[in-house]
Amino acid sequence: MAEAKQIMPDVLSIARSVQPIMLKSNNPQLQLPGEERKFVLVIMGTYYHTPTYGRLDVLRDVVLVVQEGKIVRIANGHEETEVQEEFGLAEVRQLKAGQYFMPGFIDTHVHAPQYQFTGTGTDVPLMEWLRKYTFPAECSFQDLEAARHRYSLLVKRFLANGTTTAMYYGSLHLQPNLVLVDSIERLGQRAVVGKVNMDRHSPDDYIEDTADGLRDAEEFVTYTLGKKCSRIQPCITPRFIPTCTPELMKGLAEIAQKYGCHIQSHISECCGEVNCVREMHPEYASDAAVFEEMGLLTNRTVMAHGTLLSDDDIRHLARRGTAVSHCPLSNFFLGDAFFKVNHALSLGLKVGLGTDVAGGISPSMLSAQRMAVVNSRCIRAHKLAVSGGTTVTPEMEKDVITFKEALWLATVGGAQALDLADVVGTFEVGKDFDALLVDTNLSGTSGPFDVFEGEDDDQRFEKFINLGDDRNLIEVYVQGVCVKRGDEFLLDGSNVSVKATEDDSDRIMSAPTPVEPEAAYLDLAHRADSSDEAASVDVGAAAEQSEPPTKRSRF
């Protein structure tokens, strides 16, 4: 049985500045008209979260009060009457047995325009994968009608899977990214969103001039900020070093500094990419050294993967406050190494969890959590194999994590990575109520697992983490607002369920990917046999041909 530490919360009064709503109603989510509009959500039940890495805490039979999207009180169950009187409620909503709230998942690495081919294209290494699948698919989002349909399905799918916050990569062209922001705003998700920039070594029809890229990146930032939506923040997004010139990267860093934006990119993710960067920039010792020189390592930067980061690189990222998005599933498909979560955390690095759609073949953060556990046990198995023995030592166990650590990565770790630790990730007074209502009562084949007589709440919750899926997530809340209940998306004017109509599915999700451009493409990392060794390429335009100086490994 999974151990869960029971926490009895202090009885905290509502801040003086927050006035209770004196309104009698049988509806636990209240709304007043006009300027007096305020939301109150009061629910009594059991709440699971992981405020401490490696420990599952449970708030049993508590009354949680949400006002205007924020948790304003957590009271013991015996104080239910007091809470009702204080908020003028006729009743408090009671969760059923087998139902629990947990924090919403935070996905720190998603390629939004790749969602349409998620689950396919698993047959080639990274650099060939970009050429063969990714760039053509992303380019197709210039069709704005298709972009609206696809992004609506994307956001709904992620909300349905419990992702209340996502860090999205958009595509190269400006307009489709504005559509993505609009879709997120309309459906109620929380997100950090970036327009992808790339000005070298890309297909002729999917590349931008440096000056145009910088102009569009700033326009995207101002458009997003102009919405004044507290749920959505813009992000500067140089795709990765091979496709971005130093001039572009430095210019993007200046925009990020000007507006206080997040930054996202990929770092030391596989042998092909690392070898490519070494050929293009021999004067630098690592990806981290390049990003440092360009001014892109900040306390609001999230770098994906990092499987080939050295300890010195990790320490430097930690000093900068930069985070890494651990994407175990895509690392298995497109990476060449395992990311050691416990080791990285021990060096002070912030670590979140990502699905990396579509390099990762599932949009589910539950799947990402399970793969994070598998990743850790693969490291253990590798150490045992290398030892040549049959004895598992404590050293081999150091990198192993359980579902508790994985859940922390998917909630608190993600909040820390996105500079949202004071906003979401746990159930605490003052934080926004981004939460999932889990129902473990689905029986037979209507649910993903069975519950047996005698199993307690902790066992049922652990079963959900290890076996559950979107069918168990019956309500999804962002900022205290229920954005999805059952199959209905409550903020969507059309009230269309996540299950697209047959016509939509045929027309949108099965839309043909554009043919690959006929222009020759410079494959920076793989020979024709798609081996993992870097190809011999002419990088004269990207790196000086003279003998390089000592590699810049000092930060």
XYZ file of C-alpha atoms in Angstrom:
555
model
C 0.000 0.000 0.000
C 1.298 3.451 -0.805
C 2.083 5.400 2.325
C 0.498 8.820 2.528
C 1.193 11.284 5.275
C -2.050 12.738 6.603
C -1.861 16.474 7.096
C -4.428 18.295 9.212
C -4.368 21.861 7.909
C -4.320 24.874 10.169
C -7.586 26.702 10.361
C -6.861 29.885 8.415
C -9.137 32.882 8.192
C -9.840 34.565 4.909
C -7.654 37.594 4.289
C -9.291 40.840 5.458
C -9.183 42.204 1.939
C -11.399 39.416 0.648
C -15.042 39.933 1.503
C -17.210 36.814 1.798
C -20.206 36.544 -0.489
C -23.418 36.499 1.483
C -25.643 34.635 -0.935
C -27.868 31.654 -0.293
C -27.661 29.066 -3.068
C -27.666 25.352 -3.666
C -25.016 25.823 -6.355
C -21.476 25.352 -4.973
C -20.040 27.548 -7.757
C -21.648 30.964 -7.460
C -21.534 33.999 -9.694
C -22.843 37.467 -8.965
C -23.728 39.784 -11.857
C -21.960 42.946 -12.919
C -19.139 44.530 -10.961
C -19.997 42.478 -7.867
C -19.273 39.232 -9.692
C -17.271 36.824 -7.581
C -16.870 33.071 -7.698
C -17.116 30.863 -4.651
C -16.416 27.148 -4.783
C -16.760 25.135 -1.575
C -16.099 21.398 -1.648
C -15.640 18.920 1.191
C -13.580 15.854 0.446
C -10.098 14.361 0.213
C -7.251 16.165 -1.561
C -3.944 14.554 -2.610
C -0.797 16.528 -3.434
C 3.012 16.352 -3.169
C 4.382 19.529 -1.591
C 7.610 17.666 -0.754
C 9.586 15.603 -3.276
C 9.040 11.909 -2.604
C 6.141 12.324 -0.174
C 2.439 11.998 -0.926
C 0.355 14.145 1.434
C -3.373 13.828 1.870
C -5.853 16.320 3.263
C -8.660 14.048 4.418
C -12.209 15.261 4.842
C -11.442 18.954 4.605
C -13.538 21.846 3.382
C -11.700 23.814 0.723
C -12.961 27.270 -0.194
C -12.107 28.954 -3.497
C -12.952 32.592 -4.110
C -12.251 34.368 -7.385
C -10.060 31.467 -8.452
C -7.849 31.340 -5.364
C -7.884 29.033 -2.375
C -8.847 31.253 0.545
C -9.489 28.680 3.248
C -8.822 25.048 4.095
C -10.853 23.967 7.105
C -11.306 20.712 8.945
C -14.472 18.814 8.133
C -16.055 19.517 11.500
C -15.992 23.218 10.623
C -18.378 22.732 7.709
C -21.217 24.617 9.415
C -18.943 27.533 10.244
C -17.818 27.747 6.604
C -21.427 27.651 5.401
C -22.353 30.526 7.672
C -19.292 32.571 6.779
C -20.001 32.293 3.056
C -23.782 32.304 3.278
C -24.143 28.900 1.637
C -27.164 26.668 1.919
C -24.940 23.618 1.557
C -21.398 22.452 0.889
C -20.676 20.067 -1.946
C -19.619 16.636 -0.681
C -17.428 14.374 -2.777
C -18.511 10.766 -3.083
C -16.449 7.927 -1.680
C -13.686 7.064 -4.140
C -13.477 10.628 -5.478
C -10.473 12.848 -4.801
C -9.054 16.152 -5.900
C -5.446 16.520 -7.004
C -3.480 19.417 -8.550
C -3.706 19.869 -12.307
C -0.796 18.547 -14.353
C 1.833 20.922 -15.723
C 3.343 19.852 -19.053
C 6.602 21.741 -19.573
C 7.256 20.709 -23.178
C 4.657 20.448 -25.959
C 4.997 21.105 -29.693
C 1.450 22.242 -30.436
C 1.485 21.908 -34.258
C 2.899 18.401 -34.020
C -0.217 17.105 -32.284
C -1.783 16.129 -35.609
C 0.807 13.375 -36.206
C 1.221 12.250 -32.597
C 1.599 8.488 -32.420
C 3.203 8.208 -35.852
C 6.620 8.938 -37.327
C 8.595 6.802 -34.888
C 10.876 5.230 -37.466
C 13.811 7.661 -37.795
C 16.328 9.566 -35.633
C 15.755 13.158 -34.569
C 17.340 15.169 -37.372
C 15.715 13.035 -40.087
C 12.450 13.108 -38.106
C 12.434 16.906 -38.271
C 12.950 16.899 -42.026
C 10.552 14.078 -42.812
C 7.638 14.806 -40.499
C 7.934 17.891 -38.316
C 8.757 20.758 -40.627
C 6.127 19.868 -43.267
C 3.460 19.424 -40.610
C 4.254 22.704 -38.903
C 4.362 24.540 -42.217
C 0.807 23.360 -42.978
C -0.546 25.551 -40.141
C -0.424 28.531 -42.493
C -3.916 27.308 -43.369
C -5.555 29.257 -40.539
C -8.915 27.473 -40.747
C -7.160 24.149 -40.269
C -5.067 25.703 -37.495
C -8.204 26.783 -35.603
C -9.719 23.308 -35.756
C -6.493 21.502 -34.898
C -5.601 23.784 -32.005
C -9.101 23.509 -30.586
C -8.742 19.734 -30.594
C -5.239 20.013 -29.122
C -6.251 22.138 -26.136
C -9.321 20.017 -25.483
C -7.286 16.818 -25.590
C -4.746 18.166 -23.127
C -7.429 19.462 -20.771
C -9.206 16.108 -21.015
C -5.972 14.435 -19.926
C -5.666 16.731 -16.929
C -3.087 19.194 -18.250
C -4.230 22.479 -16.756
C -0.948 24.220 -17.664
C 1.184 23.648 -20.756
C 4.351 25.185 -22.154
C 3.712 25.241 -25.889
C 5.993 25.610 -28.869
C 4.090 27.071 -31.774
C 5.237 27.148 -35.387
C 7.401 29.491 -37.449
C 4.770 31.768 -38.967
C 3.200 34.488 -36.842
C -0.532 34.141 -37.586
C -0.995 30.470 -36.613
C 0.577 31.250 -33.243
C -1.998 33.953 -32.622
C -4.669 31.345 -33.354
C -3.056 29.065 -30.758
C -3.165 31.807 -28.120
C -6.803 32.555 -28.952
C -7.712 28.868 -28.630
C -6.056 28.574 -25.227
C -7.768 31.725 -23.998
C -11.192 30.594 -25.218
C -11.043 27.125 -23.665
C -9.667 28.235 -20.305
C -6.287 26.506 -20.126
C -3.228 28.066 -18.487
C -0.204 28.242 -20.779
C 3.194 29.648 -21.640
C 3.319 29.954 -25.437
C 6.082 30.754 -27.910
C 6.469 31.450 -31.610
C 9.276 29.240 -32.937
C 12.258 31.019 -34.511
C 14.701 29.449 -36.996
C 16.836 31.281 -39.563
C 19.378 28.721 -40.826
C 19.687 25.113 -42.005
C 15.957 24.667 -42.538
C 13.772 23.900 -45.581
C 13.400 26.730 -48.080
C 9.677 27.051 -47.325
C 10.110 26.863 -43.550
C 12.755 29.397 -42.652
C 12.746 33.091 -41.799
C 15.018 36.046 -42.336
C 16.687 37.031 -39.060
C 15.200 40.509 -38.956
C 11.715 39.217 -39.855
C 11.960 36.563 -37.170
C 12.852 39.091 -34.490
C 10.069 41.417 -35.607
C 7.474 38.622 -35.548
C 8.701 37.328 -32.186
C 8.203 40.745 -30.609
C 4.814 41.157 -32.280
C 3.772 37.786 -30.863
C 4.858 38.855 -27.384
C 2.961 42.135 -27.517
C -0.151 40.432 -28.923
C -0.175 37.905 -26.095
C 0.509 40.465 -23.390
C -2.136 42.703 -24.906
C -4.801 40.152 -24.085
C -4.183 40.847 -20.388
C -5.096 37.255 -19.635
C -3.414 36.148 -16.417
C -3.498 32.516 -17.575
C -1.379 33.045 -20.709
C 2.215 34.225 -20.881
C 4.363 34.686 -24.005
C 7.652 32.885 -24.463
C 10.739 33.448 -26.593
C 11.447 30.237 -28.544
C 14.645 29.702 -30.526
C 14.030 26.161 -31.765
C 17.524 24.887 -31.069
C 21.094 25.883 -31.832
C 21.432 24.159 -35.253
C 18.591 26.240 -36.758
C 19.330 29.581 -35.067
C 22.166 31.968 -35.878
C 23.979 33.757 -33.056
C 22.473 37.031 -34.309
C 18.970 35.607 -33.956
C 19.597 34.097 -30.533
C 21.090 37.303 -29.151
C 18.230 39.337 -30.573
C 15.679 37.005 -29.000
C 17.468 37.273 -25.652
C 17.094 41.048 -25.850
C 13.348 40.724 -26.470
C 13.003 38.346 -23.534
C 14.829 40.793 -21.291
C 12.769 43.739 -22.534
C 9.438 42.091 -21.711
C 10.481 39.751 -18.875
C 9.479 36.730 -20.954
C 10.010 33.049 -20.513
C 12.505 31.364 -22.842
C 12.374 27.794 -24.117
C 14.586 25.670 -26.348
C 16.248 22.260 -26.586
C 19.605 21.416 -25.028
C 22.001 18.456 -25.310
C 19.188 16.142 -26.345
C 20.831 13.465 -28.495
C 24.148 12.542 -30.090
C 23.178 13.885 -33.512
C 22.243 17.319 -32.177
C 25.262 17.578 -29.857
C 27.694 16.552 -32.614
C 26.063 19.031 -34.971
C 26.569 21.897 -32.516
C 30.190 20.866 -31.965
C 30.839 21.107 -35.710
C 29.021 24.423 -36.080
C 30.462 26.031 -32.951
C 33.792 24.353 -32.125
C 34.782 27.310 -29.957
C 32.206 26.263 -27.339
C 32.448 23.208 -25.133
C 28.717 22.486 -24.961
C 25.188 23.602 -25.783
C 25.028 25.255 -22.388
C 28.076 27.383 -23.183
C 26.471 28.527 -26.452
C 23.194 29.474 -24.778
C 25.097 31.299 -22.028
C 27.021 33.367 -24.573
C 23.763 34.253 -26.331
C 22.121 35.428 -23.106
C 19.394 32.788 -23.136
C 19.944 31.178 -19.730
C 17.711 32.928 -17.183
C 15.537 32.029 -14.221
C 12.580 31.889 -16.636
C 14.248 29.553 -19.155
C 13.136 25.956 -19.666
C 15.419 23.712 -21.703
C 14.046 20.404 -22.963
C 15.741 17.024 -22.547
C 19.312 17.660 -21.329
C 20.178 13.968 -21.385
C 23.788 14.684 -22.416
C 24.438 17.610 -20.084
C 27.649 17.370 -18.068
C 27.616 17.973 -14.332
C 29.313 21.323 -14.937
C 26.549 22.252 -17.367
C 23.872 21.237 -14.876
C 25.493 23.253 -12.102
C 25.653 26.296 -14.327
C 22.016 25.989 -15.378
C 21.135 25.695 -11.692
C 23.075 28.866 -10.887
C 21.162 30.692 -13.606
C 17.847 29.379 -12.309
C 17.230 27.632 -15.630
C 15.051 24.503 -15.582
C 15.094 21.293 -17.614
C 11.958 19.615 -18.931
C 12.394 15.871 -18.501
C 10.704 14.114 -21.442
C 11.264 10.391 -20.817
C 9.018 9.031 -23.556
C 10.514 11.068 -26.386
C 13.998 10.437 -24.986
C 13.377 6.737 -25.569
C 12.391 7.375 -29.197
C 14.637 10.247 -30.288
C 17.259 10.625 -27.587
C 20.384 8.604 -26.906
C 20.628 8.697 -23.117
C 18.655 8.710 -19.886
C 18.069 11.828 -17.809
C 19.008 11.274 -14.165
C 16.326 13.164 -12.280
C 17.574 12.610 -8.737
C 21.132 13.468 -9.701
C 20.064 16.686 -11.438
C 17.944 17.741 -8.462
C 20.860 17.021 -6.118
C 22.927 19.531 -8.111
C 20.258 22.191 -7.603
C 18.571 22.034 -11.007
C 14.857 22.744 -11.388
C 13.192 19.829 -13.187
C 9.709 19.596 -14.656
C 8.059 16.875 -16.726
C 7.000 17.010 -20.369
C 5.151 14.869 -22.885
C 7.099 16.385 -25.813
C 4.274 15.771 -28.258
C 4.882 14.571 -30.931
C 8.372 13.233 -30.199
C 6.566 11.698 -27.264
C 3.743 9.567 -28.598
C 1.188 10.374 -25.903
C -0.414 13.671 -24.819
C -1.067 12.234 -21.353
C 0.917 13.443 -18.364
C -0.070 10.233 -16.598
C 1.875 8.406 -19.300
C 4.798 10.810 -18.838
C 4.843 10.101 -15.107
C 4.902 6.352 -15.674
C 7.683 6.700 -18.227
C 9.673 8.797 -15.750
C 9.537 5.883 -13.317
C 10.504 3.427 -16.080
C 13.366 5.728 -17.124
C 14.744 5.671 -13.595
C 14.607 1.896 -13.393
C 16.327 1.622 -16.778
C 19.224 3.592 -15.298
C 19.333 1.119 -12.416
C 19.271 -1.836 -14.813
C 22.032 -0.285 -16.923
C 24.277 0.165 -13.895
C 23.739 -3.460 -12.923
C 24.520 -4.647 -16.449
C 27.693 -2.568 -16.626
C 28.835 -3.949 -13.287
C 28.718 -7.471 -14.699
C 27.423 -8.732 -11.383
C 24.176 -9.812 -9.803
C 24.159 -7.563 -6.759
C 22.144 -4.348 -6.691
C 24.063 -1.771 -4.685
C 22.790 1.417 -3.009
C 24.591 3.382 -5.729
C 22.441 1.672 -8.342
C 19.287 2.646 -6.464
C 20.134 6.365 -6.261
C 18.367 7.279 -9.475
C 15.186 5.258 -8.914
C 11.967 7.226 -8.428
C 8.428 6.111 -7.582
C 5.017 7.404 -8.568
C 5.284 9.958 -5.748
C 8.363 11.626 -7.208
C 6.835 11.449 -10.681
C 3.674 13.173 -9.457
C 5.818 15.889 -7.861
C 7.579 16.435 -11.209
C 4.200 16.711 -12.966
C 2.893 19.322 -10.522
C 5.343 21.088 -8.184
C 8.372 20.530 -10.405
C 6.540 21.972 -13.385
C 5.351 24.952 -11.343
C 8.914 25.672 -10.262
C 10.195 25.336 -13.828
C 7.617 27.822 -15.153
C 8.127 30.296 -12.294
C 4.625 29.512 -11.030
C 5.513 27.878 -7.705
C 3.610 30.547 -5.783
C 0.575 30.141 -8.032
C -0.138 26.435 -8.647
C 1.121 22.917 -7.928
C -0.276 22.263 -4.444
C -3.349 22.968 -2.363
C -2.370 25.945 -0.220
C -4.129 29.114 0.814
C -3.266 31.875 -1.638
C -2.692 29.613 -4.646
C -4.963 29.307 -7.650
C -7.300 26.328 -7.714
C -6.036 24.374 -10.721
C -7.325 20.923 -9.943
C -8.592 17.582 -11.207
C -11.505 15.644 -9.772
C -10.567 11.966 -9.919
C -13.277 9.303 -9.790
C -12.075 5.764 -9.072
C -15.584 4.299 -9.043
C -15.811 3.416 -12.722
C -16.630 -0.261 -12.836
C -16.006 -3.027 -15.321
C -14.899 -2.057 -18.797
C -16.258 1.490 -18.386
C -13.072 2.308 -16.485
C -9.363 1.539 -16.887
C -9.001 -0.484 -13.679
C -10.981 -2.372 -11.056
C -11.281 -1.638 -7.349
C -11.623 -4.488 -4.884
C -13.181 -4.782 -1.473
C -10.912 -3.602 1.301
C -8.802 -1.222 -0.788
C -8.412 2.140 0.934
C -8.195 5.635 -0.530
C -4.410 5.585 -0.815
C -4.442 2.321 -2.762
C -7.184 3.581 -5.075
C -5.302 6.825 -5.717
C -2.090 4.942 -6.493
C -4.031 2.732 -8.893
C -5.264 5.831 -10.665
C -1.735 7.205 -11.090
C -0.447 3.885 -12.432
C -3.493 2.627 -14.347
C -5.932 5.492 -14.766
C -6.681 7.663 -17.778
C -8.894 10.543 -18.872
C -12.055 8.562 -18.096
C -11.280 8.988 -14.400
C -10.985 12.781 -14.706
C -14.579 13.882 -14.420
C -13.949 17.598 -13.765
C -11.050 19.910 -14.618
C -10.578 23.318 -12.961
C -8.345 26.240 -13.910
C -8.318 29.326 -11.683
C -11.300 27.957 -9.817
C -13.439 27.630 -12.947
C -14.635 24.252 -14.129
C -13.484 24.189 -17.760
C -14.428 20.569 -18.427
C -17.078 18.307 -16.920
C -17.524 14.861 -18.389
C -17.127 15.245 -22.145
C -18.266 18.885 -22.157
C -15.944 21.892 -22.358
C -17.880 24.497 -20.456
C -16.181 27.616 -21.842
C -16.461 26.537 -25.453
C -19.409 28.250 -27.102
C -20.083 25.238 -29.283
C -19.907 22.900 -26.254
C -18.217 20.307 -28.413
C -16.826 17.286 -26.584
C -13.263 16.111 -26.937
C -14.555 13.439 -29.278
C -14.493 15.207 -32.639
C -17.289 14.566 -35.050
C -16.622 12.106 -37.815
C -16.564 14.942 -40.346
C -14.124 16.980 -38.275
C -11.913 13.983 -37.716
C -11.832 13.142 -41.411
C -11.319 16.729 -42.506
C -8.928 17.964 -39.871
C -6.986 15.303 -38.041
C -6.512 13.208 -41.155
C -5.590 16.145 -43.374
C -2.699 15.140 -45.617
C 0.716 16.386 -44.612
C 2.176 18.630 -47.320
C 4.749 17.029 -49.555
C 8.332 17.595 -48.561
C 10.067 20.490 -50.302
C 12.089 19.520 -53.326
C 14.946 21.803 -52.319
C 17.928 19.982 -50.878
C 17.897 19.842 -47.123
C 21.085 20.032 -45.099
C 20.982 17.068 -42.709
C 23.245 18.242 -39.931
C 23.546 15.079 -37.928
C 22.958 11.886 -39.915
C 24.317 10.176 -42.968
C 22.020 8.482 -45.441
C 22.013 5.373 -43.263
C 20.590 7.472 -40.393
C 23.357 6.378 -38.062
C 23.947 8.261 -34.844
C 27.282 9.628 -35.980
C 27.325 13.218 -37.182
C 27.542 13.605 -40.928
C 30.396 15.424 -42.562
C 28.914 18.760 -43.603
C 30.142 22.074 -44.842
C 29.521 24.465 -41.986
C 31.706 27.217 -43.337
C 28.847 29.694 -43.124
C 28.216 28.794 -39.532
C 31.663 28.420 -37.985
C 35.088 29.852 -38.607
C 37.447 27.538 -40.430
C 40.543 28.663 -38.582
C 41.858 26.664 -35.640
C 39.370 27.358 -32.847
C 40.530 28.904 -29.576
C 40.203 27.039 -26.319
C 36.630 25.916 -25.987
C 34.554 28.242 -23.857
C 33.548 26.007 -21.007
C 33.900 28.690 -18.326
C 30.608 30.478 -17.791
